[in-house]
mmCIF file of C-alpha atoms in Angstrom:
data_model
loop_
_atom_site.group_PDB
_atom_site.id
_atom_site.type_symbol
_atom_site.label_atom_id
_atom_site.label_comp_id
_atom_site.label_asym_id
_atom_site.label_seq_id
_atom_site.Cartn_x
_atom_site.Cartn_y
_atom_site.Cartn_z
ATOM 1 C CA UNK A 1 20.866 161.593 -105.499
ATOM 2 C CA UNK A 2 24.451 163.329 -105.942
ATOM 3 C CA UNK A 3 25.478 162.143 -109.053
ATOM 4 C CA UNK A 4 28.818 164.482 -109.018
ATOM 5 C CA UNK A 5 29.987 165.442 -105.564
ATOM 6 C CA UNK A 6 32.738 168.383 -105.424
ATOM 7 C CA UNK A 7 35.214 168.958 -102.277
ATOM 8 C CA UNK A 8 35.917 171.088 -100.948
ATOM 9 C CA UNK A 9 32.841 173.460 -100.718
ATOM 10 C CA UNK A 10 34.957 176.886 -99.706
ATOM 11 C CA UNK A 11 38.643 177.732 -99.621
ATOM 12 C CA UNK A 12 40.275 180.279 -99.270
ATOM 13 C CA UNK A 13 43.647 180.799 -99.992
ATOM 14 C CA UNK A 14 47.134 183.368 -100.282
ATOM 15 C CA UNK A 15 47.806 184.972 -103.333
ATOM 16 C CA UNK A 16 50.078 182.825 -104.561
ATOM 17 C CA UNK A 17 48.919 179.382 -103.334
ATOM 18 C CA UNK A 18 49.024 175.913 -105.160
ATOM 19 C CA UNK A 19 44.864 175.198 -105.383
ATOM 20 C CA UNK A 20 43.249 171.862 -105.891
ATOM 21 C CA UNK A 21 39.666 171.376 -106.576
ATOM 22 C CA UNK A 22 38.312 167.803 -106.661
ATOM 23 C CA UNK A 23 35.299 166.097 -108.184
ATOM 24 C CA UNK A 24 34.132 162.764 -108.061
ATOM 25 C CA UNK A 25 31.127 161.269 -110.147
ATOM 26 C CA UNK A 26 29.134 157.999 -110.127
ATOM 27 C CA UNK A 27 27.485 157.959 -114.104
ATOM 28 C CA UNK A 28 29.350 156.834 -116.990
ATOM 29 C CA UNK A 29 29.756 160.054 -118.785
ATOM 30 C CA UNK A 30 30.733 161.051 -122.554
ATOM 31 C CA UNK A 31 32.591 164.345 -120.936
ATOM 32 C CA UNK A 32 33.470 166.101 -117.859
ATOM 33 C CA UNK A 33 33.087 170.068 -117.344
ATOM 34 C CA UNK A 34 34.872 172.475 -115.194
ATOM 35 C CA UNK A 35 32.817 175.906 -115.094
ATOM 36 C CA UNK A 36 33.456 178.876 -113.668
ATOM 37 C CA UNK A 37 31.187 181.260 -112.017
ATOM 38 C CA UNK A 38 32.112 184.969 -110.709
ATOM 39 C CA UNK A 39 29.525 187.113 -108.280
ATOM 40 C CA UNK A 40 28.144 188.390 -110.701
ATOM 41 C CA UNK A 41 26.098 185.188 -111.904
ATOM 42 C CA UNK A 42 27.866 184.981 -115.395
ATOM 43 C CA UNK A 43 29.164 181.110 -116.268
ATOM 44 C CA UNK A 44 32.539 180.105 -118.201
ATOM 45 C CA UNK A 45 33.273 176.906 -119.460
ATOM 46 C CA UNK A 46 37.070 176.385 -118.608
ATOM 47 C CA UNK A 47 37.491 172.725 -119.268
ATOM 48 C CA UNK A 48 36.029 169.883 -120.848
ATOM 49 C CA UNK A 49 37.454 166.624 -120.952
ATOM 50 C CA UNK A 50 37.008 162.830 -121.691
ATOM 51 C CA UNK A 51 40.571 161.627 -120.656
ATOM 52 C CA UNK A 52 43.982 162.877 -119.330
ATOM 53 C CA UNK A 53 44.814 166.345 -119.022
ATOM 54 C CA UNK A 54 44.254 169.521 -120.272
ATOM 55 C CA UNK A 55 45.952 173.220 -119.509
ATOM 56 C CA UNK A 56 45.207 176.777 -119.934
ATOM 57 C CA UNK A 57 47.655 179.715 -118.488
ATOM 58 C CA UNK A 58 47.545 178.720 -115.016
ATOM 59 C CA UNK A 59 44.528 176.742 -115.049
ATOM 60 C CA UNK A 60 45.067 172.437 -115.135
ATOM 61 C CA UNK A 61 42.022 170.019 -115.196
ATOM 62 C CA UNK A 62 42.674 166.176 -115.099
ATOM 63 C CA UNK A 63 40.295 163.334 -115.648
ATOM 64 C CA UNK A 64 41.257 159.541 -114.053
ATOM 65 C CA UNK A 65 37.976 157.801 -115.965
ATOM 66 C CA UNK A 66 38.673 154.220 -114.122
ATOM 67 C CA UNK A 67 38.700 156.471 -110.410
ATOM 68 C CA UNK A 68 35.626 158.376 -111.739
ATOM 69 C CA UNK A 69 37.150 161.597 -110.632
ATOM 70 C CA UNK A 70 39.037 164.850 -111.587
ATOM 71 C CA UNK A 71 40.530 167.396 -110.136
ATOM 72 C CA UNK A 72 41.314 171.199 -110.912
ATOM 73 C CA UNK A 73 44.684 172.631 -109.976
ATOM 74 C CA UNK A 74 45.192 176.704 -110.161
ATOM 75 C CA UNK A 75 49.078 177.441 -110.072
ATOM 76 C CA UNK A 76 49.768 180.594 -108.626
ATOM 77 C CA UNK A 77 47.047 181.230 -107.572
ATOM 78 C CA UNK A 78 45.407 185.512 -107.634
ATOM 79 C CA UNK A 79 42.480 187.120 -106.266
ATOM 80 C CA UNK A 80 41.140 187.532 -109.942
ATOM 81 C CA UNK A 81 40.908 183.482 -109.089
ATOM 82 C CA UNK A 82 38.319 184.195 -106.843
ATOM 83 C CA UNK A 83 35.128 182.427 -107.618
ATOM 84 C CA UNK A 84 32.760 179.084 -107.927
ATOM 85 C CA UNK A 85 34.064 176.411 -109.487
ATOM 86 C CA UNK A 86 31.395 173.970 -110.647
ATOM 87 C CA UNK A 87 32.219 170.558 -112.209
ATOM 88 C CA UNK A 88 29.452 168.556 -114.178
ATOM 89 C CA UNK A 89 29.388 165.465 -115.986
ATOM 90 C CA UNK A 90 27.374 164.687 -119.446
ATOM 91 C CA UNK A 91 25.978 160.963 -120.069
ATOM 92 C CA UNK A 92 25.945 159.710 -122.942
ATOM 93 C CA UNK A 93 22.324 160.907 -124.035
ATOM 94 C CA UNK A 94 23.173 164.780 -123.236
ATOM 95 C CA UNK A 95 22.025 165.108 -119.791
ATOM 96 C CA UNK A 96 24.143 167.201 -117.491
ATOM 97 C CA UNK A 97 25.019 166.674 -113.655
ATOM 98 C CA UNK A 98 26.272 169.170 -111.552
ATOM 99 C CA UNK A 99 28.023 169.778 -108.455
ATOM 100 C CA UNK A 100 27.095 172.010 -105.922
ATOM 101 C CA UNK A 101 30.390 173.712 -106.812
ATOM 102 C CA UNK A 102 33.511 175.198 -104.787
ATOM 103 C CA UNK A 103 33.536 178.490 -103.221
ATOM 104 C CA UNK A 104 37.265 180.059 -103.926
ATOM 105 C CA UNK A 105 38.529 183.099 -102.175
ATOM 106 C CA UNK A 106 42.139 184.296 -102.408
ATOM 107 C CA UNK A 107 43.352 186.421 -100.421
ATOM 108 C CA UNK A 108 46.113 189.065 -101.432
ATOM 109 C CA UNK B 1 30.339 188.514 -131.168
ATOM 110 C CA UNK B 2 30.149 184.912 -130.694
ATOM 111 C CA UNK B 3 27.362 184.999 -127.551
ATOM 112 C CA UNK B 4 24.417 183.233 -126.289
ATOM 113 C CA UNK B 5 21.461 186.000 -125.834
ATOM 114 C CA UNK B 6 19.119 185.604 -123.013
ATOM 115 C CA UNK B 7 15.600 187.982 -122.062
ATOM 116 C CA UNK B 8 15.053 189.409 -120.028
ATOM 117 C CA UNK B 9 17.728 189.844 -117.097
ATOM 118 C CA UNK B 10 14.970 190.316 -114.648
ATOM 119 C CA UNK B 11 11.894 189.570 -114.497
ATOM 120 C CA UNK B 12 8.595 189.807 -111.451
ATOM 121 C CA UNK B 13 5.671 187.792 -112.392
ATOM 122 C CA UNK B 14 2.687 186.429 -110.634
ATOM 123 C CA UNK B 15 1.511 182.965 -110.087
ATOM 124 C CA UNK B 16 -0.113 181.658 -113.612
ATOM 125 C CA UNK B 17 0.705 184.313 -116.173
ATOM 126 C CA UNK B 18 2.652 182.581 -118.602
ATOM 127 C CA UNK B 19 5.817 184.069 -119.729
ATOM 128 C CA UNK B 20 8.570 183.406 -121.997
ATOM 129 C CA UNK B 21 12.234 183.373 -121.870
ATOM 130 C CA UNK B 22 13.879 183.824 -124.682
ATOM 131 C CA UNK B 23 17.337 182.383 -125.798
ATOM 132 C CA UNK B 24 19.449 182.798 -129.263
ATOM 133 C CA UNK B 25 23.060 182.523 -130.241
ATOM 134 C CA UNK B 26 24.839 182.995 -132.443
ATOM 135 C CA UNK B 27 27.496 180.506 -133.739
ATOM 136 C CA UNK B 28 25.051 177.876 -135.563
ATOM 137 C CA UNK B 29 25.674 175.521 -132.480
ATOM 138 C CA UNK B 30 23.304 172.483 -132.538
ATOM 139 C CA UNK B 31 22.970 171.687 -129.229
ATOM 140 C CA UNK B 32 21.281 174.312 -126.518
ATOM 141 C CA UNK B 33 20.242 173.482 -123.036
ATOM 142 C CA UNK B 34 18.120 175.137 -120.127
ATOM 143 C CA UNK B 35 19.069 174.735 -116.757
ATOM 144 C CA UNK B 36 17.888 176.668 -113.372
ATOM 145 C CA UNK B 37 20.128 177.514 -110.514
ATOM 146 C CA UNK B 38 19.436 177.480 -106.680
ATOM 147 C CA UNK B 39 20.890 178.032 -103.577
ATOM 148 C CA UNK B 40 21.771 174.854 -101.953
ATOM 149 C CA UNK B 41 20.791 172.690 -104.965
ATOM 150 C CA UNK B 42 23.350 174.368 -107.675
ATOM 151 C CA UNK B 43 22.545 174.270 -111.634
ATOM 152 C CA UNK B 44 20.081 171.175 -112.806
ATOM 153 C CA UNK B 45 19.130 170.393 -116.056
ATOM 154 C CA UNK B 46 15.873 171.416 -117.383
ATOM 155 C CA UNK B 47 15.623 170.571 -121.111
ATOM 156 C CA UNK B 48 18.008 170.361 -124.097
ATOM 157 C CA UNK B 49 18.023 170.161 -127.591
ATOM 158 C CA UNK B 50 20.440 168.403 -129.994
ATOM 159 C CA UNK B 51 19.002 169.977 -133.059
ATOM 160 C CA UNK B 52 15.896 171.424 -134.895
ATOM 161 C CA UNK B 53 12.444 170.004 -133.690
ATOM 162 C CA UNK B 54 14.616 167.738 -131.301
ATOM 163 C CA UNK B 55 14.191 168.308 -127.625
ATOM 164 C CA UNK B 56 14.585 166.099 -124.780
ATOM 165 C CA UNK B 57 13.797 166.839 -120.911
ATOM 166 C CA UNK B 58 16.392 167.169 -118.154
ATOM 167 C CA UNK B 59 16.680 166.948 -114.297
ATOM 168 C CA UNK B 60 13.450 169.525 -114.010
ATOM 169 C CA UNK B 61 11.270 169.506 -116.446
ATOM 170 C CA UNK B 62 7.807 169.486 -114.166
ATOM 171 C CA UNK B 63 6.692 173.028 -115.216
ATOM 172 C CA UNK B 64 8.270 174.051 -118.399
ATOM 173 C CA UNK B 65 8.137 173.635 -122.382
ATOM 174 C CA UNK B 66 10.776 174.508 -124.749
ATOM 175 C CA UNK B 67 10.884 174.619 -128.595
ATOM 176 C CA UNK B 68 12.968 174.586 -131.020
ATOM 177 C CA UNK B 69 11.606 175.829 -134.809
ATOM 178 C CA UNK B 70 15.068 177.017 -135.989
ATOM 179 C CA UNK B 71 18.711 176.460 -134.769
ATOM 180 C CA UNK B 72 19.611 179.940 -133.342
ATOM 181 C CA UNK B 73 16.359 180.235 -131.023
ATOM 182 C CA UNK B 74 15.041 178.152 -127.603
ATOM 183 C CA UNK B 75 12.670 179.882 -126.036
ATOM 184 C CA UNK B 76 11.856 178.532 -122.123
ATOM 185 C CA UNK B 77 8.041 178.611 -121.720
ATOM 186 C CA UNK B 78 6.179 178.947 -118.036
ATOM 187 C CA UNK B 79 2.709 178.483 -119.015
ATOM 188 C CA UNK B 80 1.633 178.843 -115.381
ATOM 189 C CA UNK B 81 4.371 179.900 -113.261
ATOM 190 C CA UNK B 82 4.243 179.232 -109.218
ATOM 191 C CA UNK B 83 6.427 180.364 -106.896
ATOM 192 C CA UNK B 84 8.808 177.475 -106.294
ATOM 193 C CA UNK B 85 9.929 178.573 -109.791
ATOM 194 C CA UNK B 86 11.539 181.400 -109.023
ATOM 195 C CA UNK B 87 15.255 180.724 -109.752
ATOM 196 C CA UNK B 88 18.493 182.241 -111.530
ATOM 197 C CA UNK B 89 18.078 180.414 -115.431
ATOM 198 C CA UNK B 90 20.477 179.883 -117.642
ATOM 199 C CA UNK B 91 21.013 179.149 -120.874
ATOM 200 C CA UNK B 92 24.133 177.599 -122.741
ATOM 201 C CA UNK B 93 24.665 176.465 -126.298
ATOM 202 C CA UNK B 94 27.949 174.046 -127.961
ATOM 203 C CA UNK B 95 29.136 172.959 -131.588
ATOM 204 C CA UNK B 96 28.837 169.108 -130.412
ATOM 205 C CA UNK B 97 30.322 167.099 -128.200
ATOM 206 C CA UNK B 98 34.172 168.203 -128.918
ATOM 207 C CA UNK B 99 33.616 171.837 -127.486
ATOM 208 C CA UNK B 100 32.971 173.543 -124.266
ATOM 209 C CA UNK B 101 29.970 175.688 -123.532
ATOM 210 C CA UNK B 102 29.003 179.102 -123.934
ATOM 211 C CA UNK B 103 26.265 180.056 -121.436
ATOM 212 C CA UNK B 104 23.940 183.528 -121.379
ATOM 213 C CA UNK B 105 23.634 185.950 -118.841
ATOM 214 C CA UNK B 106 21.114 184.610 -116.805
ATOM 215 C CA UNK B 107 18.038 185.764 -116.168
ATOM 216 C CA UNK B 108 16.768 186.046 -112.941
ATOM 217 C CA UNK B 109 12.870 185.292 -112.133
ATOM 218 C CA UNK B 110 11.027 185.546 -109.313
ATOM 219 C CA UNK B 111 7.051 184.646 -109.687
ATOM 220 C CA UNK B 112 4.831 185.971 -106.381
#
């Protein structure tokens, strides 16, 4: 069962580069996550989101709830950017899906 | 600093010694999850907690026990660990359901 399915799995990229990361889920959800997770194993929560669109420096996550999918966008894109990018839905009694996240290199 | 704790890092166990991992932040957050991490399958869910005395089980539970006495601590219990646990845990902790996440370290186990 994939509850939250990510695509693509890699990219790779030129510093620089317009970046789009999508996710699409199949549970109603309370909230939708964007995580980020660098070689060395630690975890960030970048975004969460219900509805619409959110922003942080570079970073842009948007939520369509009636498509049942969302997408990550990384403007100008920099190696720094390099890293998986998981998405994961909570239901409405906690639980939490995950994809199998999105392997990003970029390249200077 | 505003962190979720995790212990150990790393840890090598054998099959059926039971072990403990423990987890404790530091923000008064009421809600605190477990989740394991492997290749191929990505994070799952293993318990979580919304509050004191209040847990609930996840994606995974087959294999574990959690508690939760006071806010700040959730320990992740193995009371016989095999090998098909061996995995890269994490644990995360939020305010409620307006906020984001704050996750630990990890900690990596591996049970032989």
């Amino acid at each position: 069962k994939n509850e939250v399915e990510q695509s693509p799995q890699n990219l790779t990229a030129q510093e620089g580069e317009f970046i789009t990361i999508n996710c699409s889920y199949s549970v109603g959800i309370s909230a939708l996550h964007w995580l980020q997770q660098h070689p060395g194993g630690g975890i960030v929560s970048l975004f969460m989101l219900s509805s619409g669109k959110k922003k942080h420096g570079r970073l842009i996550a948007t939520i369509n709830i009636q498509e049942k999918h969302s997408s990550l966008h990384i403007t100008a894109s920099h190696p720094r950017d390099s890293a998986v990018y998981i998405c994961a839905v909570t239901n409405t009694g906690n639980q939490f899906y995950f994809g199998t996240g999105t392997s990003l290199t970029v390249i200077p | 600093e505003a962190q979720v704790t995790q212990n150990p890092r790393y840890l090598i166990t054998v099959t059926g010694k039971k072990l403990t991992v423990t987890c404790s932040q530091n923000m008064n957050h009421e809600y605190m999850s477990w989740y394991r991490q492997d290749p191929g399958l990505g994070l799952r869910q293993i318990y979580y907690s919304m509050n004191v005395e209040v847990t609930d089980k996840g994606d995974v539970p087959e294999g574990y026990k959690v508690s939760r006495k006071e806010k700040r601590n959730f320990p992740l219990i193995l009371e016989s660990p095999s090998p098909n646990q061996t995995s890269l845990y994490f644990c995360a902790s939020r305010p409620d359901r307006e906020e984001g996440y704050t996750f630990g370290s990890g900690t990596r186990l591996t049970v032989v």
